[in-house]
Amino acid sequence: MRRLIPLLFLVTTLACHKPADDVQEAQKRLMAEPTWYLREIAMDEVPVLKEGRHIPHISGVRFDEYLDWVRFGPDGSVEGHFKGAGTTQQFQWKAYPVQNVIALRDSVTKTGGWNIYPRNVYKDYFVMETRSTIYDPPRVTKLTLRFSILNDRMSE
Protein backbone atom coordinates (compact mmCIF):
# COMPACT_ATOMS: atom_id res chain seq x y z
CA MET A 1 0.00 0.00 0.00
CA ARG A 2 2.87 2.38 0.79
CA ARG A 3 4.20 2.02 -2.76
CA LEU A 4 0.78 2.46 -4.31
CA ILE A 5 0.16 5.97 -2.89
CA PRO A 6 3.19 7.65 -4.55
CA LEU A 7 2.40 5.87 -7.79
CA LEU A 8 -1.21 7.11 -7.72
CA PHE A 9 0.02 10.66 -6.99
CA LEU A 10 2.41 10.50 -9.96
CA VAL A 11 -0.25 9.15 -12.33
CA THR A 12 -2.76 11.77 -11.19
CA THR A 13 -0.23 14.59 -11.60
CA LEU A 14 0.78 13.45 -15.08
CA ALA A 15 -2.84 13.05 -16.16
CA CYS A 16 -3.62 16.64 -15.14
CA HIS A 17 -0.60 18.01 -16.97
CA LYS A 18 -1.20 16.79 -20.48
CA PRO A 19 -1.42 18.70 -23.75
CA ALA A 20 -4.66 19.44 -25.54
CA ASP A 21 -5.92 16.58 -27.68
CA ASP A 22 -7.15 18.68 -30.60
CA VAL A 23 -7.70 22.26 -31.78
CA GLN A 24 -11.08 22.52 -30.05
CA GLU A 25 -9.58 21.68 -26.67
CA ALA A 26 -6.61 23.98 -27.37
CA GLN A 27 -8.99 26.86 -28.18
CA LYS A 28 -10.87 26.35 -24.91
CA ARG A 29 -7.64 26.37 -22.93
CA LEU A 30 -6.32 29.50 -24.64
CA MET A 31 -9.56 31.39 -24.02
CA ALA A 32 -9.92 30.12 -20.43
CA GLU A 33 -7.20 32.48 -19.22
CA PRO A 34 -7.68 36.25 -19.39
CA THR A 35 -4.00 36.97 -20.14
CA TRP A 36 -0.96 34.89 -21.11
CA TYR A 37 2.50 36.28 -20.29
CA LEU A 38 5.72 35.68 -22.23
CA ARG A 39 8.22 33.50 -20.37
CA GLU A 40 10.74 32.58 -23.06
CA ILE A 41 11.83 33.13 -26.64
CA ALA A 42 13.93 30.39 -28.25
CA MET A 43 15.69 30.15 -31.60
CA ASP A 44 16.08 26.59 -32.87
CA GLU A 45 15.20 25.36 -29.36
CA VAL A 46 17.92 27.50 -27.68
CA PRO A 47 16.61 30.18 -25.28
CA VAL A 48 17.57 33.75 -26.24
CA LEU A 49 15.22 35.52 -23.80
CA LYS A 50 13.98 34.02 -20.54
CA GLU A 51 11.95 35.65 -17.77
CA GLY A 52 12.58 39.06 -19.39
CA ARG A 53 16.36 38.65 -19.53
CA HIS A 54 18.45 38.31 -22.67
CA ILE A 55 20.64 35.25 -23.04
CA PRO A 56 23.63 35.68 -25.37
CA HIS A 57 23.25 33.59 -28.52
CA ILE A 58 25.82 32.67 -31.14
CA SER A 59 23.70 34.38 -33.82
CA GLY A 60 23.97 37.72 -32.03
CA VAL A 61 20.20 38.17 -32.29
CA ARG A 62 18.70 40.20 -29.49
CA PHE A 63 14.98 40.76 -29.04
CA ASP A 64 14.27 44.27 -27.81
CA GLU A 65 10.67 44.26 -29.07
CA TYR A 66 8.51 41.24 -28.39
CA LEU A 67 4.98 40.32 -27.38
CA ASP A 68 5.01 40.39 -23.60
CA TRP A 69 1.39 39.29 -23.23
CA VAL A 70 -1.54 38.07 -25.33
CA ARG A 71 -5.30 37.56 -24.88
CA PHE A 72 -7.51 35.25 -26.95
CA GLY A 73 -11.11 36.23 -27.72
CA PRO A 74 -13.94 33.84 -28.63
CA ASP A 75 -14.51 35.76 -31.87
CA GLY A 76 -11.06 34.78 -33.16
CA SER A 77 -9.39 37.99 -32.03
CA VAL A 78 -6.03 38.08 -30.31
CA GLU A 79 -4.89 41.20 -28.49
CA GLY A 80 -1.14 41.40 -28.05
CA HIS A 81 1.08 43.89 -26.28
CA PHE A 82 4.66 44.56 -27.34
CA LYS A 83 7.17 45.40 -24.61
CA GLY A 84 7.43 49.16 -24.19
CA ALA A 85 4.51 49.98 -26.50
CA GLY A 86 1.72 52.32 -25.43
CA THR A 87 -0.96 50.44 -27.35
CA THR A 88 -1.83 46.88 -28.20
CA GLN A 89 -1.90 45.16 -31.56
CA GLN A 90 -4.74 43.06 -32.95
CA PHE A 91 -4.30 39.66 -34.53
CA GLN A 92 -6.73 37.04 -35.73
CA TRP A 93 -6.58 33.34 -34.92
CA LYS A 94 -8.20 30.60 -36.90
CA ALA A 95 -8.45 26.90 -36.15
CA TYR A 96 -7.58 24.39 -38.83
CA PRO A 97 -8.88 21.05 -37.48
CA VAL A 98 -7.67 18.95 -40.43
CA GLN A 99 -4.09 20.22 -39.98
CA ASN A 100 -4.56 20.19 -36.17
CA VAL A 101 -3.23 23.73 -35.75
CA ILE A 102 -4.36 27.19 -34.66
CA ALA A 103 -2.76 29.94 -36.77
CA LEU A 104 -2.33 33.62 -35.89
CA ARG A 105 -2.24 36.33 -38.53
CA ASP A 106 -1.95 40.10 -38.40
CA SER A 107 -5.51 41.50 -38.51
CA VAL A 108 -4.67 44.26 -40.99
CA THR A 109 -2.20 42.66 -43.39
CA LYS A 110 -3.50 39.08 -42.98
CA THR A 111 0.14 37.97 -42.94
CA GLY A 112 2.32 36.23 -40.42
CA GLY A 113 2.75 32.61 -39.67
CA TRP A 114 2.54 31.90 -35.96
CA ASN A 115 1.23 28.43 -35.29
CA ILE A 116 -0.10 26.89 -32.08
CA TYR A 117 -0.27 23.11 -32.11
CA PRO A 118 -2.50 21.33 -29.57
CA ARG A 119 0.52 19.27 -28.46
CA ASN A 120 1.96 22.57 -27.12
CA VAL A 121 -1.13 23.82 -25.25
CA TYR A 122 -1.38 22.97 -21.56
CA LYS A 123 -3.64 24.42 -18.87
CA ASP A 124 -0.90 26.71 -17.53
CA TYR A 125 1.27 27.41 -20.59
CA PHE A 126 1.40 27.22 -24.36
CA VAL A 127 4.00 27.56 -27.09
CA MET A 128 3.57 29.21 -30.46
CA GLU A 129 6.12 28.89 -33.21
CA THR A 130 7.10 30.12 -36.64
CA ARG A 131 9.85 29.51 -39.13
CA SER A 132 11.64 32.35 -40.89
CA THR A 133 14.77 33.26 -42.85
CA ILE A 134 14.81 36.79 -41.41
CA TYR A 135 17.32 36.00 -38.63
CA ASP A 136 19.94 34.03 -40.59
CA PRO A 137 19.26 34.21 -44.35
CA PRO A 138 18.97 31.98 -46.28
CA ARG A 139 18.81 29.44 -43.44
CA VAL A 140 15.38 28.79 -41.95
CA THR A 141 15.24 29.44 -38.20
CA LYS A 142 12.55 28.08 -35.88
CA LEU A 143 11.39 30.71 -33.41
CA THR A 144 9.23 29.74 -30.42
CA LEU A 145 7.46 31.87 -27.83
CA ARG A 146 6.42 30.25 -24.55
CA PHE A 147 3.60 31.93 -22.62
CA SER A 148 2.26 31.09 -19.17
CA ILE A 149 -0.59 32.24 -16.95
CA LEU A 150 1.68 33.68 -14.27
CA ASN A 151 2.99 37.24 -14.31
CA ASP A 152 5.72 37.13 -11.68
CA ARG A 153 8.72 38.15 -13.83
CA MET A 154 7.77 41.64 -14.90
CA SER A 155 10.74 43.30 -13.20
CA GLU A 156 13.49 43.64 -15.79
mmCIF file of N, CA and C in Angstrom, residues 2 40 69 92 124 132:
data_model
loop_
_atom_site.group_PDB
_atom_site.id
_atom_site.type_symbol
_atom_site.label_atom_id
_atom_site.label_comp_id
_atom_site.label_asym_id
_atom_site.label_seq_id
_atom_site.Cartn_x
_atom_site.Cartn_y
_atom_site.Cartn_z
ATOM 1 N N ARG A 2 1.990 1.203 0.721
ATOM 2 C CA ARG A 2 2.871 2.378 0.789
ATOM 3 C C ARG A 2 3.427 2.740 -0.585
ATOM 4 N N GLU A 40 9.492 32.924 -22.382
ATOM 5 C CA GLU A 40 10.736 32.575 -23.058
ATOM 6 C C GLU A 40 10.602 32.716 -24.557
ATOM 7 N N TRP A 69 2.600 40.008 -23.635
ATOM 8 C CA TRP A 69 1.391 39.292 -23.232
ATOM 9 C C TRP A 69 0.404 39.226 -24.394
ATOM 10 N N GLN A 92 -5.572 37.907 -35.532
ATOM 11 C CA GLN A 92 -6.726 37.041 -35.730
ATOM 12 C C GLN A 92 -6.243 35.599 -35.677
ATOM 13 N N ASP A 124 -1.612 25.580 -18.108
ATOM 14 C CA ASP A 124 -0.896 26.707 -17.526
ATOM 15 C C ASP A 124 0.148 27.342 -18.443
ATOM 16 N N SER A 132 11.338 31.166 -40.096
ATOM 17 C CA SER A 132 11.639 32.349 -40.893
ATOM 18 C C SER A 132 13.105 32.359 -41.312
#
